[in-house]
Amino acid sequence: MPISAATSYAYKVLNTGSLSTKGMDVVLGLNPIQLENGFRWDVNFNFTTWKTTIESLAEGLKTQFVGGFNILMSVQNIVGSEYGQLYGGAFMRTNDASGTKFDAALPYNPTGKLVIDDNAASPNYGRPKVHPGNVNVGNPNPDYLLGITNSLSFKGITISALLDIRKGGEMWNGT
């Protein structure tokens, strides 16, 4: 948790909230081929999915900064949201009912049209405008994980290969 710089420290470690995780992990092992000469083929599947929700934060905390680059891009926890959401700057997009204008009082619309700076005197003329707020720009958590392991054995020698699949989860590239 951030604390006053006058203490000579930037953060204090403490329990700043509670989480709730719901999910499942399913493992299935198959033996499609097992011959009398000792040849054996085994296949194992491991499917995992979960969702961790922020239930509460410590008194006085509306947002918990987990890490990142502060204003530019950060990982934050907010009550009611999924753990570790990506927040930061985004381009301004139309968000009114007609889909033609930007209204700061309305929620961010990630599918709206880009709002372009049309002020010819502006140094950013012709470029997309920057959204004035801190916007949720992504969820890094995967929809699911799937591991598939194939093992071939013959006369005491085993060769194994793992296919590791991660579906979903967004990333931020700051280069």
CSV table of N, CA and C in Angstrom, one decimal:
chain,number,residue,atom,x,y,z
A,1,MET,N,0.9,-1.2,0.0
A,1,MET,CA,0.0,0.0,0.0
A,1,MET,C,0.9,1.2,0.0
A,2,PRO,N,0.6,2.2,-0.8
A,2,PRO,CA,1.4,3.4,-0.9
A,2,PRO,C,1.3,4.2,0.4
A,3,ILE,N,2.5,4.7,0.9
A,3,ILE,CA,2.5,5.6,2.1
A,3,ILE,C,3.3,6.8,1.8
A,4,SER,N,3.3,7.7,2.8
A,4,SER,CA,3.9,9.0,2.6
A,4,SER,C,5.4,8.8,2.4
A,5,ALA,N,6.0,9.6,1.4
A,5,ALA,CA,7.4,9.5,1.2
A,5,ALA,C,8.2,10.0,2.3
A,6,ALA,N,7.6,10.8,3.2
A,6,ALA,CA,8.3,11.3,4.4
A,6,ALA,C,8.8,10.2,5.3
A,7,THR,N,8.3,9.0,5.2
A,7,THR,CA,8.7,7.9,6.0
A,7,THR,C,10.0,7.2,5.5
A,8,SER,N,10.5,7.7,4.3
A,8,SER,CA,11.6,7.1,3.6
A,8,SER,C,11.3,5.8,2.9
A,9,TYR,N,10.0,5.5,2.9
A,9,TYR,CA,9.6,4.3,2.1
A,9,TYR,C,8.4,4.7,1.2
A,10,ALA,N,8.2,3.9,0.1
A,10,ALA,CA,7.2,4.3,-0.8
A,10,ALA,C,5.9,3.4,-0.5
A,11,TYR,N,6.1,2.2,0.0
A,11,TYR,CA,5.0,1.3,0.2
A,11,TYR,C,5.1,0.6,1.5
A,12,LYS,N,4.0,0.1,2.1
A,12,LYS,CA,3.9,-0.6,3.3
A,12,LYS,C,3.2,-1.9,2.9
A,13,VAL,N,3.7,-3.1,3.4
A,13,VAL,CA,3.1,-4.4,3.1
A,13,VAL,C,2.1,-4.7,4.2
A,14,LEU,N,0.8,-4.9,3.8
A,14,LEU,CA,-0.2,-5.3,4.7
A,14,LEU,C,-1.4,-5.9,3.9
A,15,ASN,N,-2.3,-6.5,4.7
A,15,ASN,CA,-3.4,-7.2,4.0
A,15,ASN,C,-4.4,-6.0,3.6
A,16,THR,N,-4.5,-5.8,2.3
A,16,THR,CA,-5.3,-4.7,1.9
A,16,THR,C,-6.7,-5.1,1.3
A,17,GLY,N,-7.1,-6.3,1.5
A,17,GLY,CA,-8.4,-6.6,1.0
A,17,GLY,C,-8.6,-8.1,1.0
A,18,SER,N,-9.8,-8.5,0.4
A,18,SER,CA,-10.1,-9.9,0.3
A,18,SER,C,-10.5,-10.3,-1.1
A,19,LEU,N,-10.2,-11.5,-1.4
A,19,LEU,CA,-10.5,-12.0,-2.8
A,19,LEU,C,-11.4,-13.2,-2.7
A,20,SER,N,-12.1,-13.5,-3.8
A,20,SER,CA,-12.9,-14.7,-3.9
A,20,SER,C,-12.5,-15.4,-5.2
A,21,THR,N,-12.1,-16.7,-5.2
A,21,THR,CA,-11.7,-17.4,-6.4
A,21,THR,C,-12.7,-18.6,-6.6
A,22,LYS,N,-13.2,-18.7,-7.8
A,22,LYS,CA,-14.0,-19.8,-8.2
A,22,LYS,C,-13.4,-20.4,-9.5
A,23,GLY,N,-13.3,-21.7,-9.5
A,23,GLY,CA,-12.8,-22.3,-10.7
A,23,GLY,C,-12.8,-23.8,-10.7
A,24,MET,N,-12.1,-24.4,-11.6
A,24,MET,CA,-12.1,-25.9,-11.7
A,24,MET,C,-10.8,-26.3,-12.4
A,25,ASP,N,-10.4,-27.5,-12.0
A,25,ASP,CA,-9.2,-28.1,-12.6
A,25,ASP,C,-9.6,-29.6,-12.9
A,26,VAL,N,-9.5,-30.0,-14.2
A,26,VAL,CA,-9.9,-31.3,-14.6
A,26,VAL,C,-8.7,-32.0,-15.3
A,27,VAL,N,-8.4,-33.2,-14.8
A,27,VAL,CA,-7.3,-34.0,-15.4
A,27,VAL,C,-7.9,-35.3,-15.9
A,28,LEU,N,-7.5,-35.6,-17.1
A,28,LEU,CA,-7.9,-36.9,-17.8
A,28,LEU,C,-6.7,-37.6,-18.4
A,29,GLY,N,-6.5,-38.8,-18.0
A,29,GLY,CA,-5.4,-39.6,-18.5
A,29,GLY,C,-5.9,-40.8,-19.4
A,30,LEU,N,-5.3,-40.9,-20.6
A,30,LEU,CA,-5.7,-42.0,-21.5
A,30,LEU,C,-4.5,-42.8,-21.9
A,31,ASN,N,-4.8,-44.1,-22.2
A,31,ASN,CA,-3.7,-45.0,-22.7
A,31,ASN,C,-4.3,-45.6,-24.0
A,32,PRO,N,-4.2,-44.8,-25.1
A,32,PRO,CA,-4.8,-45.3,-26.4
A,32,PRO,C,-4.1,-46.6,-26.9
A,33,ILE,N,-2.8,-46.8,-26.7
A,33,ILE,CA,-2.1,-48.0,-27.2
A,33,ILE,C,-1.2,-48.5,-26.2
A,34,GLN,N,-1.3,-49.9,-26.0
A,34,GLN,CA,-0.4,-50.6,-25.1
A,34,GLN,C,-0.2,-52.0,-25.7
A,35,LEU,N,0.9,-52.2,-26.4
A,35,LEU,CA,1.2,-53.5,-27.1
A,35,LEU,C,2.0,-54.4,-26.2
A,36,GLU,N,1.9,-55.7,-26.5
A,36,GLU,CA,2.6,-56.8,-25.8
A,36,GLU,C,4.1,-56.6,-25.9
A,37,ASN,N,4.6,-56.0,-27.0
A,37,ASN,CA,6.1,-55.9,-27.1
A,37,ASN,C,6.6,-54.7,-26.2
A,38,GLY,N,5.8,-54.1,-25.4
A,38,GLY,CA,6.2,-53.0,-24.5
A,38,GLY,C,6.0,-51.6,-25.0
A,39,PHE,N,5.5,-51.4,-26.2
A,39,PHE,CA,5.3,-50.1,-26.7
A,39,PHE,C,4.0,-49.6,-26.0
A,40,ARG,N,4.1,-48.3,-25.6
A,40,ARG,CA,2.9,-47.7,-24.9
A,40,ARG,C,2.8,-46.2,-25.3
A,41,TRP,N,1.6,-45.8,-25.5
A,41,TRP,CA,1.3,-44.3,-25.8
A,41,TRP,C,0.3,-43.8,-24.7
A,42,ASP,N,0.7,-42.8,-24.0
A,42,ASP,CA,-0.1,-42.2,-23.0
A,42,ASP,C,-0.4,-40.8,-23.3
A,43,VAL,N,-1.6,-40.3,-23.1
A,43,VAL,CA,-2.0,-38.9,-23.3
A,43,VAL,C,-2.7,-38.4,-22.1
A,44,ASN,N,-2.2,-37.3,-21.6
A,44,ASN,CA,-2.8,-36.6,-20.4
A,44,ASN,C,-3.3,-35.2,-20.8
A,45,PHE,N,-4.5,-34.9,-20.3
A,45,PHE,CA,-5.1,-33.6,-20.5
A,45,PHE,C,-5.3,-32.9,-19.1
A,46,ASN,N,-5.0,-31.6,-19.1
A,46,ASN,CA,-5.2,-30.9,-17.8
A,46,ASN,C,-5.9,-29.6,-18.2
A,47,PHE,N,-7.1,-29.4,-17.8
A,47,PHE,CA,-7.9,-28.2,-18.2
A,47,PHE,C,-8.1,-27.4,-16.9
A,48,THR,N,-7.8,-26.1,-16.9
A,48,THR,CA,-8.0,-25.3,-15.7
A,48,THR,C,-8.6,-24.0,-16.1
A,49,THR,N,-9.6,-23.5,-15.3
A,49,THR,CA,-10.2,-22.2,-15.4
A,49,THR,C,-10.5,-21.7,-14.1
A,50,TRP,N,-10.4,-20.4,-13.9
A,50,TRP,CA,-10.7,-19.7,-12.6
A,50,TRP,C,-11.0,-18.3,-12.8
A,51,LYS,N,-11.7,-17.7,-11.8
A,51,LYS,CA,-11.9,-16.2,-11.8
A,51,LYS,C,-11.8,-15.8,-10.4
A,52,THR,N,-10.9,-14.8,-10.2
A,52,THR,CA,-10.7,-14.2,-8.9
A,52,THR,C,-11.2,-12.8,-8.9
A,53,THR,N,-12.2,-12.6,-8.0
A,53,THR,CA,-12.9,-11.3,-7.9
A,53,THR,C,-12.4,-10.6,-6.6
A,54,ILE,N,-12.3,-9.2,-6.7
A,54,ILE,CA,-11.9,-8.4,-5.5
A,54,ILE,C,-13.2,-8.2,-4.7
A,55,GLU,N,-13.3,-8.8,-3.5
A,55,GLU,CA,-14.5,-8.6,-2.7
A,55,GLU,C,-14.5,-7.4,-1.9
A,56,SER,N,-13.3,-7.0,-1.3
A,56,SER,CA,-13.2,-5.8,-0.5
A,56,SER,C,-11.7,-5.3,-0.5
A,57,LEU,N,-11.5,-4.0,-0.2
A,57,LEU,CA,-10.2,-3.4,0.0
A,57,LEU,C,-10.2,-2.8,1.3
A,58,ALA,N,-9.0,-2.5,1.8
A,58,ALA,CA,-8.8,-1.9,3.2
A,58,ALA,C,-9.5,-0.6,3.2
A,59,GLU,N,-9.9,-0.2,4.4
A,59,GLU,CA,-10.6,1.0,4.6
A,59,GLU,C,-9.8,2.2,4.1
A,60,GLY,N,-10.5,3.0,3.3
A,60,GLY,CA,-9.9,4.2,2.7
A,60,GLY,C,-9.3,3.9,1.3
A,61,LEU,N,-9.2,2.7,0.9
A,61,LEU,CA,-8.7,2.4,-0.4
A,61,LEU,C,-9.9,2.2,-1.4
A,62,LYS,N,-9.9,2.9,-2.5
A,62,LYS,CA,-10.9,2.8,-3.6
A,62,LYS,C,-10.3,1.9,-4.7
A,63,THR,N,-8.9,2.0,-4.8
A,63,THR,CA,-8.2,1.3,-5.9
A,63,THR,C,-6.9,0.8,-5.2
A,64,GLN,N,-6.5,-0.4,-5.6
A,64,GLN,CA,-5.2,-0.9,-5.1
A,64,GLN,C,-4.3,-1.0,-6.3
A,65,PHE,N,-3.2,-0.2,-6.3
A,65,PHE,CA,-2.2,-0.2,-7.3
A,65,PHE,C,-1.3,-1.5,-7.1
A,66,VAL,N,-1.3,-2.4,-8.1
A,66,VAL,CA,-0.5,-3.6,-7.9
A,66,VAL,C,0.9,-3.5,-8.5
A,67,GLY,N,1.0,-2.8,-9.6
A,67,GLY,CA,2.3,-2.6,-10.3
A,67,GLY,C,2.1,-1.9,-11.6
A,68,GLY,N,3.2,-1.5,-12.3
A,68,GLY,CA,3.1,-0.9,-13.6
A,68,GLY,C,3.8,0.4,-13.6
A,69,PHE,N,3.3,1.3,-14.5
A,69,PHE,CA,4.0,2.6,-14.8
A,69,PHE,C,3.1,3.7,-14.4
A,70,ASN,N,2.4,3.6,-13.3
A,70,ASN,CA,1.5,4.6,-12.7
A,70,ASN,C,0.5,5.2,-13.8
A,71,ILE,N,0.7,6.4,-14.3
A,71,ILE,CA,-0.3,7.0,-15.1
A,71,ILE,C,-0.4,6.3,-16.5
A,72,LEU,N,0.8,6.0,-17.1
A,72,LEU,CA,0.8,5.4,-18.4
A,72,LEU,C,0.1,4.1,-18.5
A,73,MET,N,0.4,3.2,-17.6
A,73,MET,CA,-0.2,1.8,-17.6
A,73,MET,C,0.0,1.2,-16.2
A,74,SER,N,-1.0,0.6,-15.7
A,74,SER,CA,-0.9,0.0,-14.4
A,74,SER,C,-1.8,-1.2,-14.2
A,75,VAL,N,-1.5,-2.0,-13.3
A,75,VAL,CA,-2.3,-3.1,-12.9
A,75,VAL,C,-3.0,-2.7,-11.6
A,76,GLN,N,-4.3,-2.8,-11.6
A,76,GLN,CA,-5.1,-2.3,-10.4
A,76,GLN,C,-6.1,-3.3,-10.0
A,77,ASN,N,-6.5,-3.2,-8.7
A,77,ASN,CA,-7.6,-4.0,-8.1
A,77,ASN,C,-8.7,-3.0,-7.7
A,78,ILE,N,-9.9,-3.3,-8.1
A,78,ILE,CA,-11.0,-2.4,-7.8
A,78,ILE,C,-12.1,-3.4,-7.3
A,79,VAL,N,-12.8,-3.0,-6.2
A,79,VAL,CA,-13.9,-3.9,-5.7
A,79,VAL,C,-14.9,-4.2,-6.8
A,80,GLY,N,-15.2,-5.5,-6.9
A,80,GLY,CA,-16.2,-6.0,-7.8
A,80,GLY,C,-15.6,-6.4,-9.2
A,81,SER,N,-14.3,-6.0,-9.4
A,81,SER,CA,-13.7,-6.4,-10.7
A,81,SER,C,-12.8,-7.6,-10.5
A,82,GLU,N,-12.4,-8.2,-11.6
A,82,GLU,CA,-11.5,-9.3,-11.6
A,82,GLU,C,-10.1,-8.9,-11.2
A,83,TYR,N,-9.4,-9.7,-10.5
A,83,TYR,CA,-8.1,-9.4,-10.1
A,83,TYR,C,-7.1,-9.0,-11.2
A,84,GLY,N,-6.3,-7.9,-10.9
A,84,GLY,CA,-5.2,-7.6,-11.8
A,84,GLY,C,-5.6,-7.0,-13.1
A,85,GLN,N,-6.6,-6.1,-13.2
A,85,GLN,CA,-7.0,-5.5,-14.5
A,85,GLN,C,-6.0,-4.4,-14.9
A,86,LEU,N,-5.8,-4.3,-16.2
A,86,LEU,CA,-4.9,-3.3,-16.8
A,86,LEU,C,-5.6,-1.9,-17.0
A,87,TYR,N,-5.1,-0.9,-16.4
A,87,TYR,CA,-5.7,0.5,-16.5
A,87,TYR,C,-4.6,1.4,-17.1
A,88,GLY,N,-5.1,2.4,-17.9
A,88,GLY,CA,-4.1,3.4,-18.4
A,88,GLY,C,-4.8,4.3,-19.4
A,89,GLY,N,-3.9,5.0,-20.1
A,89,GLY,CA,-4.4,5.9,-21.2
A,89,GLY,C,-4.9,5.1,-22.4
A,90,ALA,N,-5.9,5.7,-23.0
A,90,ALA,CA,-6.5,5.1,-24.2
A,90,ALA,C,-6.8,6.3,-25.1
A,91,PHE,N,-7.0,6.0,-26.4
A,91,PHE,CA,-7.5,7.0,-27.3
A,91,PHE,C,-9.0,7.3,-27.0
A,92,MET,N,-9.3,8.6,-27.2
A,92,MET,CA,-10.7,9.0,-27.0
A,92,MET,C,-11.5,8.4,-28.2
A,93,ARG,N,-12.7,7.9,-27.8
A,93,ARG,CA,-13.6,7.3,-28.8
A,93,ARG,C,-15.0,7.8,-28.6
A,94,THR,N,-15.8,7.9,-29.6
A,94,THR,CA,-17.2,8.3,-29.5
A,94,THR,C,-17.9,7.4,-28.5
A,95,ASN,N,-18.8,8.0,-27.7
A,95,ASN,CA,-19.5,7.2,-26.7
A,95,ASN,C,-20.9,7.7,-26.5
A,96,ASP,N,-21.4,8.6,-27.3
A,96,ASP,CA,-22.8,9.1,-27.1
A,96,ASP,C,-23.8,8.2,-27.8
A,97,ALA,N,-25.0,8.4,-27.6
A,97,ALA,CA,-26.1,7.5,-28.2
A,97,ALA,C,-26.0,7.4,-29.7
A,98,SER,N,-25.7,8.6,-30.4
A,98,SER,CA,-25.6,8.6,-31.8
A,98,SER,C,-24.3,8.0,-32.4
A,99,GLY,N,-23.3,7.8,-31.5
A,99,GLY,CA,-22.0,7.3,-32.0
A,99,GLY,C,-21.2,8.3,-32.8
A,100,THR,N,-21.5,9.6,-32.5
A,100,THR,CA,-20.7,10.7,-33.3
A,100,THR,C,-19.9,11.6,-32.4
A,101,LYS,N,-20.1,11.6,-31.1
A,101,LYS,CA,-19.4,12.5,-30.2
A,101,LYS,C,-18.9,11.8,-28.9
A,102,PHE,N,-17.9,12.5,-28.3
A,102,PHE,CA,-17.4,12.0,-27.0
A,102,PHE,C,-18.0,12.8,-25.9
A,103,ASP,N,-18.4,12.2,-24.8
A,103,ASP,CA,-19.0,12.8,-23.7
A,103,ASP,C,-18.2,12.2,-22.5
A,104,ALA,N,-17.4,13.1,-21.8
A,104,ALA,CA,-16.6,12.6,-20.6
A,104,ALA,C,-17.5,12.1,-19.5
A,105,ALA,N,-18.7,12.4,-19.4
A,105,ALA,CA,-19.6,11.9,-18.4
A,105,ALA,C,-20.1,10.5,-18.6
A,106,LEU,N,-19.9,10.0,-19.8
A,106,LEU,CA,-20.4,8.7,-20.2
A,106,LEU,C,-19.2,7.7,-20.1
A,107,PRO,N,-19.6,6.4,-19.9
A,107,PRO,CA,-18.5,5.4,-19.8
A,107,PRO,C,-17.7,5.3,-21.1
A,108,TYR,N,-16.5,4.8,-21.0
A,108,TYR,CA,-15.6,4.6,-22.1
A,108,TYR,C,-16.2,3.5,-23.1
A,109,ASN,N,-16.1,3.8,-24.4
A,109,ASN,CA,-16.6,2.8,-25.4
A,109,ASN,C,-15.5,2.3,-26.2
A,110,PRO,N,-14.9,1.2,-26.0
A,110,PRO,CA,-13.8,0.7,-26.7
A,110,PRO,C,-14.0,0.4,-28.2
A,111,THR,N,-15.3,0.4,-28.6
A,111,THR,CA,-15.6,0.1,-30.0
A,111,THR,C,-16.1,1.4,-30.7
A,112,GLY,N,-16.1,2.5,-30.0
A,112,GLY,CA,-16.5,3.8,-30.7
A,112,GLY,C,-15.4,4.2,-31.7
A,113,LYS,N,-15.8,5.2,-32.5
A,113,LYS,CA,-14.9,5.7,-33.5
A,113,LYS,C,-13.9,6.6,-32.9
A,114,LEU,N,-12.6,6.6,-33.3
A,114,LEU,CA,-11.6,7.4,-32.8
A,114,LEU,C,-12.0,8.9,-33.0
A,115,VAL,N,-11.7,9.7,-32.0
A,115,VAL,CA,-11.9,11.1,-32.0
A,115,VAL,C,-10.6,11.8,-32.5
A,116,ILE,N,-10.6,12.4,-33.6
A,116,ILE,CA,-9.4,13.0,-34.2
A,116,ILE,C,-9.3,14.5,-33.9
A,117,ASP,N,-8.2,15.0,-33.5
A,117,ASP,CA,-8.0,16.4,-33.2
A,117,ASP,C,-8.1,17.2,-34.5
A,118,ASP,N,-9.2,18.0,-34.6
A,118,ASP,CA,-9.4,18.7,-35.9
A,118,ASP,C,-9.1,20.2,-35.8
A,119,ASN,N,-8.3,20.6,-34.7
A,119,ASN,CA,-7.9,21.9,-34.5
A,119,ASN,C,-6.6,22.1,-35.3
A,120,ALA,N,-6.6,22.9,-36.4
A,120,ALA,CA,-5.4,23.1,-37.2
A,120,ALA,C,-4.3,23.7,-36.5
A,121,ALA,N,-4.5,24.4,-35.4
A,121,ALA,CA,-3.5,25.1,-34.7
A,121,ALA,C,-2.8,24.2,-33.6
A,122,SER,N,-3.4,23.1,-33.4
A,122,SER,CA,-2.9,22.1,-32.4
A,122,SER,C,-1.7,21.4,-32.9
A,123,PRO,N,-0.7,21.1,-32.1
A,123,PRO,CA,0.5,20.3,-32.5
A,123,PRO,C,0.1,18.8,-32.8
A,124,ASN,N,-1.1,18.4,-32.3
A,124,ASN,CA,-1.6,17.1,-32.5
A,124,ASN,C,-2.6,17.0,-33.6
A,125,TYR,N,-2.7,18.0,-34.4
A,125,TYR,CA,-3.7,18.1,-35.5
A,125,TYR,C,-3.7,16.8,-36.3
A,126,GLY,N,-4.8,16.2,-36.6
A,126,GLY,CA,-4.9,15.0,-37.4
A,126,GLY,C,-4.6,13.7,-36.7
A,127,ARG,N,-4.3,13.8,-35.4
A,127,ARG,CA,-4.0,12.6,-34.6
A,127,ARG,C,-5.1,12.3,-33.7
A,128,PRO,N,-5.3,11.0,-33.2
A,128,PRO,CA,-6.3,10.7,-32.2
A,128,PRO,C,-6.1,11.5,-30.9
A,129,LYS,N,-7.2,11.9,-30.3
A,129,LYS,CA,-7.1,12.6,-29.0
A,129,LYS,C,-7.0,11.5,-27.9
A,130,VAL,N,-6.4,11.9,-26.8
A,130,VAL,CA,-6.2,11.0,-25.7
A,130,VAL,C,-7.4,11.1,-24.7
A,131,HIS,N,-7.9,10.0,-24.3
A,131,HIS,CA,-9.0,9.9,-23.3
A,131,HIS,C,-8.6,10.6,-22.0
A,132,PRO,N,-9.4,11.4,-21.4
A,132,PRO,CA,-9.0,12.2,-20.2
A,132,PRO,C,-8.9,11.3,-18.9
A,133,GLY,N,-9.5,10.1,-18.9
A,133,GLY,CA,-9.5,9.3,-17.7
A,133,GLY,C,-8.6,8.1,-17.7
A,134,ASN,N,-8.7,7.4,-16.6
A,134,ASN,CA,-8.0,6.2,-16.4
A,134,ASN,C,-8.9,5.1,-16.8
A,135,VAL,N,-8.6,4.4,-17.9
A,135,VAL,CA,-9.5,3.5,-18.6
A,135,VAL,C,-9.1,2.0,-18.4
A,136,ASN,N,-10.1,1.1,-18.1
A,136,ASN,CA,-9.7,-0.3,-18.1
A,136,ASN,C,-9.5,-0.7,-19.6
A,137,VAL,N,-8.2,-1.1,-19.9
A,137,VAL,CA,-7.9,-1.4,-21.2
A,137,VAL,C,-7.6,-2.9,-21.5
A,138,GLY,N,-7.8,-3.7,-20.4
A,138,GLY,CA,-7.6,-5.1,-20.7
A,138,GLY,C,-7.6,-6.0,-19.4
A,139,ASN,N,-7.9,-7.2,-19.6
A,139,ASN,CA,-7.9,-8.3,-18.6
A,139,ASN,C,-6.8,-9.3,-18.9
A,140,PRO,N,-5.7,-9.3,-18.1
A,140,PRO,CA,-4.7,-10.3,-18.4
A,140,PRO,C,-4.9,-11.7,-18.0
A,141,ASN,N,-6.0,-12.0,-17.4
A,141,ASN,CA,-6.3,-13.3,-16.9
A,141,ASN,C,-6.9,-14.2,-18.1
A,142,PRO,N,-6.4,-15.4,-18.2
A,142,PRO,CA,-6.8,-16.3,-19.3
A,142,PRO,C,-8.2,-16.8,-19.1
A,143,ASP,N,-8.9,-17.1,-20.2
A,143,ASP,CA,-10.2,-17.8,-20.1
A,143,ASP,C,-10.0,-19.2,-19.5
A,144,TYR,N,-9.0,-19.8,-20.0
A,144,TYR,CA,-8.6,-21.2,-19.6
A,144,TYR,C,-7.2,-21.5,-19.9
A,145,LEU,N,-6.7,-22.6,-19.3
A,145,LEU,CA,-5.4,-23.2,-19.6
A,145,LEU,C,-5.6,-24.6,-19.9
A,146,LEU,N,-4.9,-25.1,-20.9
A,146,LEU,CA,-5.0,-26.5,-21.3
A,146,LEU,C,-3.6,-27.1,-21.6
A,147,GLY,N,-3.3,-28.2,-20.9
A,147,GLY,CA,-2.1,-28.8,-21.1
A,147,GLY,C,-2.3,-30.2,-21.7
A,148,ILE,N,-1.6,-30.6,-22.7
A,148,ILE,CA,-1.8,-31.9,-23.4
A,148,ILE,C,-0.4,-32.5,-23.4
A,149,THR,N,-0.2,-33.6,-22.7
A,149,THR,CA,1.1,-34.3,-22.7
A,149,THR,C,1.0,-35.7,-23.4
A,150,ASN,N,1.8,-35.9,-24.4
A,150,ASN,CA,1.9,-37.2,-25.1
A,150,ASN,C,3.2,-37.9,-24.6
A,151,SER,N,3.1,-39.1,-24.3
A,151,SER,CA,4.3,-39.9,-23.9
A,151,SER,C,4.3,-41.2,-24.7
A,152,LEU,N,5.5,-41.5,-25.3
A,152,LEU,CA,5.7,-42.7,-26.0
A,152,LEU,C,6.8,-43.5,-25.3
A,153,SER,N,6.5,-44.8,-24.9
A,153,SER,CA,7.5,-45.6,-24.2
A,153,SER,C,7.7,-46.9,-25.0
A,154,PHE,N,9.0,-47.3,-25.0
A,154,PHE,CA,9.4,-48.6,-25.6
A,154,PHE,C,10.7,-49.0,-25.1
A,155,LYS,N,10.7,-50.2,-24.5
A,155,LYS,CA,11.9,-50.9,-24.0
A,155,LYS,C,12.7,-50.0,-23.0
A,156,GLY,N,12.0,-49.3,-22.1
A,156,GLY,CA,12.6,-48.5,-21.0
A,156,GLY,C,13.0,-47.1,-21.4
A,157,ILE,N,12.7,-46.7,-22.7
A,157,ILE,CA,12.9,-45.4,-23.1
A,157,ILE,C,11.6,-44.6,-23.3
A,158,THR,N,11.5,-43.5,-22.7
A,158,THR,CA,10.3,-42.7,-22.9
A,158,THR,C,10.6,-41.3,-23.5
A,159,ILE,N,9.8,-41.0,-24.5
A,159,ILE,CA,9.8,-39.6,-25.1
A,159,ILE,C,8.5,-39.0,-24.8
A,160,SER,N,8.6,-37.7,-24.3
A,160,SER,CA,7.4,-37.0,-23.9
A,160,SER,C,7.4,-35.6,-24.5
A,161,ALA,N,6.2,-35.1,-24.8
A,161,ALA,CA,6.1,-33.7,-25.4
A,161,ALA,C,4.8,-33.1,-24.7
A,162,LEU,N,5.0,-31.8,-24.4
A,162,LEU,CA,3.9,-31.1,-23.8
A,162,LEU,C,3.4,-29.9,-24.7
A,163,LEU,N,2.1,-29.8,-24.9
A,163,LEU,CA,1.5,-28.7,-25.6
A,163,LEU,C,0.8,-27.9,-24.5
A,164,ASP,N,1.2,-26.6,-24.3
A,164,ASP,CA,0.7,-25.8,-23.3
A,164,ASP,C,-0.1,-24.6,-24.0
A,165,ILE,N,-1.4,-24.6,-23.7
A,165,ILE,CA,-2.3,-23.7,-24.4
A,165,ILE,C,-2.9,-22.7,-23.3
A,166,ARG,N,-2.9,-21.4,-23.7
A,166,ARG,CA,-3.5,-20.4,-22.8
A,166,ARG,C,-4.4,-19.6,-23.7
A,167,LYS,N,-5.7,-19.7,-23.5
A,167,LYS,CA,-6.7,-19.0,-24.3
A,167,LYS,C,-7.2,-17.7,-23.5
A,168,GLY,N,-7.1,-16.6,-24.2
A,168,GLY,CA,-7.5,-15.3,-23.6
A,168,GLY,C,-6.4,-14.7,-22.8
A,169,GLY,N,-6.7,-13.5,-22.3
A,169,GLY,CA,-5.8,-12.7,-21.5
A,169,GLY,C,-5.1,-11.7,-22.4
A,170,GLU,N,-5.2,-10.5,-22.0
A,170,GLU,CA,-4.7,-9.4,-22.8
A,170,GLU,C,-3.4,-8.9,-22.2
A,171,MET,N,-2.5,-8.4,-23.1
A,171,MET,CA,-1.2,-7.9,-22.7
A,171,MET,C,-1.0,-6.4,-23.1
A,172,TRP,N,-0.1,-5.8,-22.5
A,172,TRP,CA,0.2,-4.4,-22.8
A,172,TRP,C,1.7,-4.4,-23.3
A,173,ASN,N,2.0,-3.8,-24.4
A,173,ASN,CA,3.4,-3.7,-24.9
A,173,ASN,C,3.8,-2.3,-24.8
A,174,GLY,N,4.8,-2.0,-24.0
A,174,GLY,CA,5.2,-0.6,-23.7
A,174,GLY,C,6.4,-0.2,-24.5
A,175,THR,N,6.8,-0.9,-25.5
A,175,THR,CA,8.0,-0.5,-26.2
A,175,THR,C,7.8,0.5,-27.3
